[in-house]
Amino acid sequence: MSRPVVTAAERRRVVEAVPTGLFVGGSWGPSSSGDTIDVVDPATGEVLVAVADATPADGLRALDAAVAAQDAWAATSPRHRSEVLRRAFDLLMQRRDDFALLMTLEMGKPLDESLGEVTYGGEFLRWFSEEAVRVSGRYGTNPEGTGRTTVLHRPVGPCLLITPWNFPLAMATRKIAPALAAGCTVVVKPAELTPLTTLAFAALLAEAGVPDGVVNVVTTLSANDVCEPLIRDPRLRKLSFTGSTPVGSTLLTQASEQVLRTSMELGGNAPFVVFDDADLDAAVEGAMQAKFRNVGQACTAANRFIVHESVADEFTARVVERVRGLRVGAGTDDGVSVGPLIDDRAVDKAHRLVRDAVGRGAVVETGGHPVDGPGTFFEPTVVSGVAPGSEILTTEIFGPVLAISTFHDEAEGVRLANDTEFGLVAYAFTRDLARGQRLAERLQTGMLGLNVGVVSNASAPFGGVKSSGLGREGGAEGIHEYLETVYVLTPDPFAGS
Ligand code: NAP
């Protein structure tokens, strides 16, 4: 039996501290309909608390507040914005345990991983507090020598930020921090399944000195009805979305009407390629991280393990041994490394994908089934011998299922890795430096983990190619998603002198 590491009183304290209203113009209040959303603990199926369910009118009120606050926020000094973000970082670090527990309760991931997300998510606050004061332009003479060009950057304006449930804190900070650093105001629409972390974070931002109206949060069960009028409103200047590719595609269609600037962090189908010369210890370690972090519910989760035929048996045997040692349970329990999936649909999907692969000849090495009892758990699973045409190769699994197929030579490995509409991240394990460089140039991906199983880092440009999205978050690039570039031409100041 695993030992609960948090008491019922601690859970209550953390949940009861979250403001449950809409956060608009610096005030908390109910939705205009009075309706609410039940937030459920996926480990138990119990309702944690109810939060406001915004109407379209509430969404427009939030945009009004963001628009009203825009000019004053843009006029603050970069140093001021930097220090507000830095205070937010410090407050978050002081409250890391509470934020981690809140995330585990509403989303399910093990507490250690939630603590890791607080560190990762917090880094966006620190990184963009540092970037806020480093936005520069350029000045130069035009080639003809007849004028001077000045290039400057200014905030895009009010933004709508839509986030998913799988990383409730980090997906919010990855957008809010660069937007605020650049001088933009925002309306945030978190996922209906995990609104609590964003609401608690909005309260923290206010405490850190973010003025009224600069950050507004609307929680709703009617995402389309609330967001579409904002996207079609000419006062909105930017949409940043993280979520599935089909929803991203719908939002792009809506955004096309007013040629709205967009950033799209969409779905993935990451290949994890193990070459015959790989350090297998490192490859197995990387596989465990790339597959089982967040119970496989990550856009960066390795989806297709493509292993050289000469090392496939050994790799499979080693991962199976490790996977059998994973402990499944509530994320708040001691020693648990695999928490619940987010809901029943996620469990059914994992099960369906395993059955489809087995129907086409794959072998279940371990796991393969939903776990009985309360909560939405699926056994950590390894399937080998996955055949071409299996649905698991083309669909984001979003669950703890490690699917292995084999390849014969580098060309085939690259071809299989690229055989997807997605291109967010790829992982490759090889000791051959030149091969690593060839992969960096030939894999159709926005990010490559070369001999590592985790690539996410606030200092790096995160994002994908193909159907995985548009734009980059984090790194030096991240703040430019929220800045316009303006070019000014002036005459040659020496003309006639
Ligand atoms: P999702 O269903 O696309 O939802 C994402 C967000 O969009 C939620 O807040 C959702 O609200 C909202 N939404 C849904 N339909 C909408 C609409 N018509 N108009 C406006 N908003 C709408 O995705 P998810 O299941 O939450 O997240 C998992 C997906 O996100 C996976 O595909 C994963 O790969 C991707 N993801 C990508 C990245 C990345 O950086 N590339 C990072 C994390 C996750 P509701 O919750 O109310 O439905």
Coordinates of C-alpha atoms and ligand atoms in Angstrom, one line a residue:
M1 CA 0.0 0.0 0.0
S2 CA 1.2 3.5 -0.8
R3 CA 1.2 6.1 2.0
P4 CA -0.7 9.3 1.5
V5 CA 1.8 12.2 1.8
V6 CA -0.8 14.9 2.1
T7 CA -3.6 15.1 4.7
A8 CA -7.2 15.8 3.9
A9 CA -6.9 19.1 5.8
E10 CA -4.0 20.2 3.5
R11 CA -6.0 19.4 0.4
R12 CA -8.9 21.4 1.8
R13 CA -6.7 24.4 2.6
V14 CA -5.1 24.5 -0.8
V15 CA -8.4 24.1 -2.7
E16 CA -10.3 26.6 -0.5
A17 CA -7.6 29.2 -1.0
V18 CA -8.4 29.4 -4.8
P19 CA -10.7 32.2 -5.9
T20 CA -13.5 30.6 -7.8
G21 CA -14.9 33.6 -9.7
L22 CA -14.0 35.2 -13.0
F23 CA -11.1 37.6 -12.7
V24 CA -12.0 40.7 -14.7
G25 CA -10.5 44.2 -14.3
G26 CA -8.8 43.2 -11.1
S27 CA -12.1 42.0 -9.4
W28 CA -13.3 38.5 -8.7
G29 CA -17.0 37.8 -9.4
P30 CA -19.5 35.2 -10.5
S31 CA -20.5 34.6 -14.1
S32 CA -23.4 36.7 -15.4
S33 CA -25.5 33.5 -15.6
G34 CA -24.6 32.4 -12.1
D35 CA -23.6 29.0 -13.6
T36 CA -20.6 27.0 -12.3
I37 CA -18.2 24.3 -13.4
D38 CA -17.4 21.3 -11.1
V39 CA -13.7 20.6 -11.0
V40 CA -13.1 16.9 -10.5
D41 CA -10.1 15.1 -8.9
P42 CA -9.3 12.4 -11.6
A43 CA -7.8 10.1 -9.0
T44 CA -11.0 9.8 -7.1
G45 CA -13.8 11.2 -9.3
E46 CA -14.7 13.5 -6.5
V47 CA -15.7 17.2 -7.0
L48 CA -13.0 19.4 -5.5
V49 CA -14.8 22.7 -5.9
A50 CA -17.0 24.7 -8.4
V51 CA -15.8 27.7 -10.4
A52 CA -17.6 30.3 -12.4
D53 CA -18.8 29.3 -15.9
A54 CA -18.4 32.4 -18.0
T55 CA -20.9 33.5 -20.7
P56 CA -20.0 35.3 -24.0
A57 CA -20.9 38.6 -22.3
D58 CA -18.4 37.8 -19.5
G59 CA -15.7 37.1 -22.1
L60 CA -16.3 40.5 -23.8
R61 CA -16.2 42.2 -20.4
A62 CA -12.7 40.6 -19.9
L63 CA -11.6 41.9 -23.3
D64 CA -13.0 45.4 -22.4
A65 CA -10.8 45.3 -19.3
A66 CA -7.7 44.2 -21.2
V67 CA -8.3 46.9 -23.8
A68 CA -8.8 49.6 -21.1
A69 CA -5.5 48.6 -19.3
Q70 CA -3.4 48.2 -22.5
D71 CA -2.0 51.7 -23.0
A72 CA -1.0 52.3 -19.4
W73 CA 0.7 48.9 -19.2
A74 CA 2.5 49.4 -22.4
A75 CA 3.7 52.7 -21.1
T76 CA 5.4 51.2 -18.0
S77 CA 9.1 50.9 -18.2
P78 CA 10.6 47.5 -19.2
R79 CA 12.4 47.5 -15.8
H80 CA 9.1 47.9 -14.0
R81 CA 7.5 45.0 -15.9
S82 CA 10.7 43.0 -15.3
E83 CA 10.4 43.5 -11.6
V84 CA 6.8 42.6 -11.4
L85 CA 7.5 39.3 -13.2
R86 CA 10.5 38.7 -10.9
R87 CA 8.2 39.2 -7.8
A88 CA 5.8 36.8 -9.3
F89 CA 8.6 34.2 -9.7
D90 CA 9.7 34.7 -6.1
L91 CA 6.1 34.3 -4.8
L92 CA 5.6 31.2 -6.9
M93 CA 8.8 29.7 -5.5
Q94 CA 7.7 30.5 -1.9
R95 CA 4.3 28.7 -2.6
R96 CA 5.7 25.9 -4.8
D97 CA 4.3 23.1 -2.6
D98 CA 0.8 24.6 -2.6
F99 CA 0.8 25.1 -6.4
A100 CA 2.1 21.5 -6.9
L101 CA -0.6 20.0 -4.7
L102 CA -3.3 22.0 -6.5
M103 CA -2.1 20.8 -9.9
T104 CA -1.9 17.2 -8.7
L105 CA -5.5 17.4 -7.3
E106 CA -7.1 18.8 -10.4
M107 CA -4.9 17.2 -13.1
G108 CA -3.6 13.9 -11.5
K109 CA 0.1 14.0 -12.1
P110 CA 2.3 12.7 -9.3
L111 CA 3.4 15.4 -6.8
D112 CA 7.1 15.2 -7.8
E113 CA 6.1 16.0 -11.3
S114 CA 3.9 18.8 -10.2
L115 CA 6.9 20.3 -8.3
G116 CA 8.9 19.9 -11.5
E117 CA 6.2 21.8 -13.4
V118 CA 6.3 24.6 -10.8
T119 CA 10.1 24.9 -11.4
Y120 CA 9.7 24.7 -15.2
G121 CA 6.6 27.0 -15.3
G122 CA 8.3 29.4 -12.9
E123 CA 11.3 29.7 -15.1
F124 CA 9.2 31.5 -17.7
L125 CA 8.6 34.2 -15.2
R126 CA 12.3 34.5 -14.4
W127 CA 13.4 34.2 -18.0
F128 CA 11.0 36.8 -19.3
S129 CA 11.7 39.2 -16.4
E130 CA 15.2 39.1 -17.8
E131 CA 14.1 39.4 -21.4
A132 CA 11.8 42.4 -20.7
V133 CA 14.8 44.7 -20.5
R134 CA 16.6 43.3 -23.5
V135 CA 14.3 44.2 -26.3
S136 CA 16.3 46.3 -28.7
G137 CA 15.9 47.6 -32.2
R138 CA 18.5 48.6 -34.9
Y139 CA 19.7 51.6 -36.7
G140 CA 21.4 51.6 -40.0
T141 CA 22.2 53.4 -43.3
N142 CA 20.2 52.1 -46.3
P143 CA 22.3 50.6 -49.1
E144 CA 21.8 53.7 -51.3
G145 CA 23.2 56.0 -48.5
T146 CA 20.2 58.2 -48.9
G147 CA 18.5 57.5 -45.6
R148 CA 18.6 55.9 -42.2
T149 CA 16.5 53.0 -41.1
T150 CA 15.3 52.5 -37.6
V151 CA 13.7 49.2 -36.5
L152 CA 11.8 49.2 -33.3
H153 CA 9.5 46.9 -31.5
R154 CA 6.3 47.7 -29.6
P155 CA 3.6 45.6 -27.9
V156 CA 1.1 43.8 -30.1
G157 CA -1.8 44.8 -27.8
P158 CA -4.5 42.8 -26.1
C159 CA -4.1 39.0 -26.4
L160 CA -6.3 36.0 -25.9
L161 CA -4.4 33.1 -24.4
I162 CA -6.0 29.6 -24.5
T163 CA -4.4 26.8 -22.6
P164 CA -4.8 23.0 -22.2
W165 CA -5.2 20.9 -19.1
N166 CA -2.0 18.8 -19.3
F167 CA 0.4 21.4 -17.9
P168 CA -1.9 23.8 -16.1
L169 CA 0.8 26.1 -14.8
A170 CA 3.6 26.0 -17.4
M171 CA 1.3 26.5 -20.4
A172 CA -0.1 29.6 -18.7
T173 CA 3.3 31.1 -17.7
R174 CA 4.8 30.3 -21.1
K175 CA 2.3 32.7 -22.6
I176 CA 1.5 35.2 -19.8
A177 CA 5.1 36.0 -18.9
P178 CA 6.3 37.0 -22.4
A179 CA 3.0 38.9 -23.1
L180 CA 3.4 40.9 -19.9
A181 CA 7.2 41.4 -20.5
A182 CA 6.4 42.8 -24.0
G183 CA 3.8 45.2 -22.6
C184 CA 0.6 43.4 -23.6
T185 CA -2.5 42.8 -21.6
V186 CA -4.3 39.4 -21.7
V187 CA -7.5 37.4 -21.4
V188 CA -6.6 33.9 -20.3
K189 CA -9.0 31.0 -21.0
P190 CA -7.8 27.9 -19.2
A191 CA -9.1 24.4 -19.8
E192 CA -12.4 23.6 -18.2
L193 CA -10.9 20.5 -16.6
T194 CA -8.0 22.3 -14.8
P195 CA -9.0 26.0 -14.1
L196 CA -7.8 26.1 -10.5
T197 CA -4.1 26.5 -11.1
T198 CA -4.7 29.5 -13.4
L199 CA -7.1 31.1 -11.0
A200 CA -4.6 30.8 -8.1
F201 CA -1.8 32.1 -10.4
A202 CA -3.9 35.1 -11.4
A203 CA -4.3 36.0 -7.7
L204 CA -0.5 35.6 -7.3
L205 CA 0.1 38.0 -10.2
A206 CA -2.1 40.6 -8.7
E207 CA -0.2 40.3 -5.4
A208 CA 3.1 40.7 -7.4
G209 CA 1.9 44.0 -8.6
V210 CA 0.2 43.3 -12.0
P211 CA -2.3 46.2 -12.3
D212 CA -6.1 45.7 -12.7
G213 CA -7.1 44.6 -16.1
V214 CA -3.7 43.5 -17.3
V215 CA -4.4 39.9 -16.7
N216 CA -8.0 38.6 -16.8
V217 CA -9.2 35.0 -16.5
V218 CA -12.4 33.5 -17.8
T219 CA -13.3 29.9 -17.0
T220 CA -16.0 28.4 -19.1
L221 CA -17.7 25.3 -20.3
S222 CA -18.5 27.1 -23.6
A223 CA -15.0 27.6 -25.0
N224 CA -16.1 28.4 -28.6
D225 CA -19.1 30.6 -27.6
V226 CA -16.8 32.7 -25.3
C227 CA -13.7 32.8 -27.4
E228 CA -15.1 33.3 -31.0
P229 CA -16.5 36.8 -30.4
L230 CA -13.2 37.8 -28.9
I231 CA -11.3 36.4 -31.9
R232 CA -13.6 38.3 -34.3
D233 CA -13.3 41.5 -32.3
P234 CA -10.9 44.0 -33.9
R235 CA -9.7 45.2 -30.5
L236 CA -8.0 41.8 -30.0
R237 CA -4.6 41.8 -31.6
K238 CA -3.2 38.4 -30.8
L239 CA -4.3 34.8 -30.2
S240 CA -2.0 32.3 -28.6
F241 CA -3.3 28.8 -28.3
T242 CA -1.9 25.6 -27.0
G243 CA -4.0 22.5 -27.5
S244 CA -5.0 20.0 -30.1
T245 CA -4.5 20.4 -33.9
P246 CA -8.2 20.2 -34.8
V247 CA -9.1 23.0 -32.4
G248 CA -6.1 25.0 -33.5
S249 CA -7.2 24.7 -37.1
T250 CA -10.7 25.9 -36.2
L251 CA -9.3 28.9 -34.4
L252 CA -7.0 29.7 -37.3
T253 CA -10.1 29.9 -39.5
Q254 CA -11.8 32.2 -37.1
A255 CA -8.6 34.3 -36.8
S256 CA -8.3 34.7 -40.5
E257 CA -11.3 37.0 -40.6
Q258 CA -9.4 39.9 -39.1
V259 CA -5.9 38.6 -40.0
L260 CA -5.2 38.2 -36.3
R261 CA -1.7 37.3 -35.3
T262 CA -1.5 33.8 -34.0
S263 CA 0.8 31.4 -32.2
M264 CA -0.3 27.8 -32.3
E265 CA 1.3 25.1 -30.1
L266 CA -0.5 22.0 -31.3
G267 CA -0.4 18.3 -31.2
G268 CA 2.6 16.0 -31.6
N269 CA 3.5 12.5 -32.6
A270 CA 7.1 12.3 -31.5
P271 CA 9.4 9.6 -32.9
F272 CA 12.0 8.2 -30.5
V273 CA 14.7 6.6 -32.7
V274 CA 17.2 4.3 -31.2
F275 CA 20.2 3.5 -33.4
D276 CA 22.4 0.4 -33.2
D277 CA 25.3 2.4 -31.8
A278 CA 23.1 4.1 -29.0
D279 CA 24.1 4.1 -25.4
L280 CA 21.2 1.8 -24.3
D281 CA 21.4 2.9 -20.7
A282 CA 20.8 6.5 -21.8
A283 CA 18.2 5.4 -24.4
V284 CA 16.2 3.5 -21.8
E285 CA 16.4 6.4 -19.3
G286 CA 15.4 8.8 -22.0
A287 CA 12.5 6.5 -23.0
M288 CA 11.1 6.4 -19.5
Q289 CA 11.1 10.2 -19.3
A290 CA 9.9 10.9 -22.8
K291 CA 7.0 8.4 -22.4
F292 CA 5.9 8.3 -18.8
R293 CA 6.3 12.0 -17.7
N294 CA 2.8 13.4 -17.2
V295 CA 1.5 9.8 -17.6
G296 CA 2.2 10.2 -21.3
Q297 CA -0.1 13.2 -21.5
A298 CA 2.3 15.6 -23.1
C299 CA 2.6 17.0 -26.6
T300 CA 6.3 16.1 -26.3
A301 CA 5.6 12.5 -25.3
A302 CA 7.4 9.9 -27.4
N303 CA 4.6 8.3 -29.4
R304 CA 6.5 6.0 -31.7
F305 CA 9.6 4.1 -30.6
I306 CA 11.5 3.2 -33.7
V307 CA 14.4 0.9 -32.7
H308 CA 17.1 -0.6 -34.8
E309 CA 16.4 -4.3 -35.4
S310 CA 19.8 -5.3 -33.9
V311 CA 19.1 -3.7 -30.5
A312 CA 15.3 -4.0 -30.4
D313 CA 15.1 -7.1 -28.2
E314 CA 17.5 -5.7 -25.6
F315 CA 15.9 -2.3 -25.6
T316 CA 12.4 -3.9 -25.2
A317 CA 13.5 -6.2 -22.4
R318 CA 15.1 -3.3 -20.5
V319 CA 12.1 -0.9 -20.8
V320 CA 9.7 -3.7 -19.9
E321 CA 11.7 -4.3 -16.7
R322 CA 11.6 -0.6 -15.8
V323 CA 7.9 -0.3 -16.7
R324 CA 6.9 -3.2 -14.5
G325 CA 8.5 -1.3 -11.6
L326 CA 6.3 1.8 -12.1
R327 CA 3.8 2.3 -9.3
V328 CA 0.3 3.4 -10.3
G329 CA -1.8 5.5 -8.0
A330 CA -3.1 8.8 -6.9
G331 CA -0.5 11.5 -7.6
T332 CA -0.6 12.5 -3.9
D333 CA 0.5 9.0 -2.8
D334 CA 4.1 8.3 -1.9
G335 CA 6.2 6.6 -4.5
V336 CA 3.7 6.9 -7.3
S337 CA 5.1 7.6 -10.7
V338 CA 2.0 7.0 -12.9
G339 CA -1.1 8.9 -11.9
P340 CA -4.6 8.7 -13.4
L341 CA -5.4 9.8 -16.9
I342 CA -7.5 13.0 -17.2
D343 CA -10.8 11.2 -17.8
D344 CA -12.6 8.1 -19.0
R345 CA -12.3 9.1 -22.7
A346 CA -8.5 9.1 -22.3
V347 CA -8.6 5.6 -20.8
D348 CA -10.8 4.3 -23.6
K349 CA -8.6 5.8 -26.2
A350 CA -5.4 4.1 -24.8
H351 CA -7.2 0.8 -24.6
R352 CA -8.6 1.1 -28.2
L353 CA -5.1 1.9 -29.6
V354 CA -3.6 -1.1 -27.8
R355 CA -6.3 -3.4 -29.1
D356 CA -6.0 -2.1 -32.6
A357 CA -2.2 -2.6 -32.6
V358 CA -2.6 -6.2 -31.2
G359 CA -5.2 -6.9 -33.9
R360 CA -2.5 -6.0 -36.4
G361 CA 0.1 -8.3 -34.9
A362 CA 1.7 -6.4 -32.0
V363 CA 2.6 -8.1 -28.8
V364 CA 1.6 -6.8 -25.3
E365 CA 4.9 -7.1 -23.3
T366 CA 3.3 -5.7 -20.1
G367 CA 0.1 -3.9 -19.1
G368 CA -2.5 -3.2 -21.8
H369 CA -5.6 -2.6 -19.7
P370 CA -7.6 0.0 -17.7
V371 CA -7.2 -0.4 -14.0
D372 CA -10.4 -1.2 -12.1
G373 CA -11.7 0.9 -9.3
P374 CA -12.3 4.6 -8.8
G375 CA -10.3 7.1 -10.8
T376 CA -9.3 6.9 -14.4
F377 CA -6.1 4.8 -14.5
F378 CA -4.5 2.8 -17.3
E379 CA -1.7 0.2 -16.8
P380 CA 1.8 1.3 -17.9
T381 CA 2.1 -0.6 -21.1
V382 CA 4.7 -1.8 -23.6
V383 CA 3.7 -3.2 -27.0
S384 CA 6.3 -4.4 -29.4
G385 CA 6.2 -5.4 -33.1
V386 CA 3.8 -2.6 -34.0
A387 CA 2.9 -3.0 -37.6
P388 CA 2.6 -0.2 -40.3
G389 CA -1.0 0.9 -40.5
S390 CA -1.7 0.6 -36.8
E391 CA -3.7 3.6 -35.5
I392 CA -1.2 4.0 -32.6
L393 CA 1.4 5.2 -35.1
T394 CA -0.7 8.1 -36.4
T395 CA -2.6 9.1 -33.3
E396 CA -1.4 11.0 -30.2
I397 CA -1.7 8.3 -27.6
F398 CA -1.7 10.7 -24.6
G399 CA -1.4 7.8 -22.2
P400 CA 1.2 5.4 -20.7
V401 CA 1.6 3.2 -23.7
L402 CA 5.1 2.6 -25.2
A403 CA 4.8 1.3 -28.7
I404 CA 7.8 -0.2 -30.4
S405 CA 8.5 -0.9 -34.1
T406 CA 11.9 -1.6 -35.8
F407 CA 14.0 -0.3 -38.7
H408 CA 16.8 -1.6 -40.8
D409 CA 19.1 1.4 -41.7
E410 CA 19.4 5.1 -41.1
A411 CA 17.4 6.1 -44.3
E412 CA 14.5 3.9 -43.2
G413 CA 14.7 5.3 -39.6
V414 CA 14.5 8.8 -40.9
R415 CA 11.7 7.9 -43.3
L416 CA 9.6 6.3 -40.5
A417 CA 10.3 9.2 -38.1
N418 CA 9.1 11.7 -40.7
D419 CA 6.0 9.6 -41.7
T420 CA 3.5 11.8 -39.8
E421 CA 1.6 15.0 -40.3
F422 CA 3.1 16.3 -37.0
G423 CA 6.5 17.8 -36.4
L424 CA 6.8 19.0 -32.8
V425 CA 9.7 17.1 -31.3
A426 CA 11.8 14.1 -32.2
Y427 CA 14.2 12.1 -30.0
A428 CA 17.2 10.2 -31.3
F429 CA 19.9 8.1 -29.6
T430 CA 23.2 7.6 -31.3
R431 CA 26.9 7.9 -30.4
D432 CA 27.8 9.1 -34.0
L433 CA 28.1 12.9 -34.0
A434 CA 27.9 13.2 -37.8
R435 CA 24.7 11.1 -37.8
G436 CA 23.3 13.3 -35.1
Q437 CA 24.0 16.3 -37.3
R438 CA 22.4 14.6 -40.3
L439 CA 19.3 13.9 -38.2
A440 CA 19.1 17.6 -37.1
E441 CA 19.0 18.5 -40.8
R442 CA 16.7 15.8 -42.0
L443 CA 14.1 15.1 -39.3
Q444 CA 11.0 17.2 -39.9
T445 CA 10.7 18.6 -36.4
G446 CA 10.8 21.9 -34.5
M447 CA 12.9 20.3 -31.7
L448 CA 15.3 17.4 -31.4
G449 CA 16.4 15.7 -28.2
L450 CA 19.7 14.1 -29.2
N451 CA 20.5 11.6 -26.5
V452 CA 18.1 13.2 -24.1
G453 CA 14.5 12.4 -23.3
V454 CA 13.2 15.9 -22.2
V455 CA 13.7 19.1 -24.3
S456 CA 11.5 21.6 -22.6
N457 CA 13.4 24.6 -21.2
A458 CA 12.4 28.2 -20.7
S459 CA 15.6 29.4 -22.4
A460 CA 14.9 27.5 -25.7
P461 CA 12.5 28.2 -28.5
F462 CA 9.7 25.6 -28.1
G463 CA 7.4 24.9 -31.0
G464 CA 6.7 22.7 -34.0
V465 CA 6.5 22.5 -37.8
K466 CA 3.9 20.9 -40.1
S467 CA 0.6 20.3 -38.2
S468 CA 2.3 20.9 -34.8
G469 CA 1.9 24.6 -35.1
L470 CA 3.2 28.1 -35.8
G471 CA 5.5 30.3 -33.7
R472 CA 7.8 29.6 -30.8
E473 CA 7.5 30.0 -27.0
G474 CA 10.4 30.6 -24.7
G475 CA 13.9 31.6 -25.6
A476 CA 14.9 34.9 -27.1
E477 CA 12.1 34.2 -29.7
G478 CA 9.3 34.0 -27.2
I479 CA 8.9 37.7 -26.5
H480 CA 8.8 38.5 -30.2
E481 CA 5.5 36.6 -30.5
Y482 CA 4.1 39.6 -28.5
L483 CA 5.9 42.4 -30.3
E484 CA 5.3 44.2 -33.6
T485 CA 8.2 45.3 -35.7
V486 CA 8.0 48.8 -36.9
Y487 CA 10.5 50.3 -39.4
V488 CA 11.1 54.1 -39.7
L489 CA 12.9 55.7 -42.7
T490 CA 14.5 59.1 -42.3
P491 CA 16.5 61.1 -44.8
D492 CA 20.3 61.1 -44.8
P493 CA 21.1 63.5 -41.9
F494 CA 24.2 64.7 -43.8
A495 CA 22.4 65.6 -47.0
G496 CA 23.0 69.2 -47.7
S497 CA 25.3 69.7 -44.7
Ligands
NAP1 P1 -8.0 21.0 -26.7 O1 -9.2 20.1 -26.6 O2 -7.6 21.5 -28.1 O3 -8.2 22.2 -25.7 C1 -7.3 23.2 -25.5 C2 -7.9 24.4 -25.0 O4 -8.7 24.9 -26.1 C3 -8.8 24.3 -23.8 O5 -8.8 25.4 -23.0 C4 -10.2 24.1 -24.5 O6 -11.3 24.5 -23.7 C5 -10.1 25.1 -25.6 N1 -11.0 24.9 -26.7 C6 -11.5 23.8 -27.2 N2 -12.3 24.1 -28.2 C7 -12.3 25.4 -28.4 C8 -12.9 26.3 -29.3 N3 -13.7 25.9 -30.3 N4 -12.7 27.6 -29.2 C9 -11.8 28.1 -28.3 N5 -11.2 27.3 -27.4 C10 -11.4 26.0 -27.4 O7 -6.7 20.2 -26.2 P2 -6.5 19.5 -24.8 O8 -7.2 18.2 -24.9 O9 -6.9 20.4 -23.7 O10 -4.9 19.4 -24.7 C11 -4.3 18.3 -25.3 C12 -3.7 18.7 -26.7 O11 -2.8 19.9 -26.5 C13 -2.8 17.7 -27.3 O12 -3.1 17.6 -28.7 C14 -1.4 18.2 -27.0 O13 -0.5 17.7 -27.9 C15 -1.6 19.6 -27.1 N6 -0.5 20.3 -26.4 C16 0.4 21.0 -27.2 C17 1.4 21.6 -26.6 C18 2.5 22.3 -27.4 O14 3.2 23.1 -26.8 N7 2.6 22.1 -28.7 C19 1.5 21.7 -25.2 C20 0.6 21.0 -24.5 C21 -0.5 20.3 -25.1 P3 -12.1 23.3 -22.9 O15 -11.2 22.8 -21.9 O16 -13.2 24.1 -22.3 O17 -12.5 22.4 -23.9

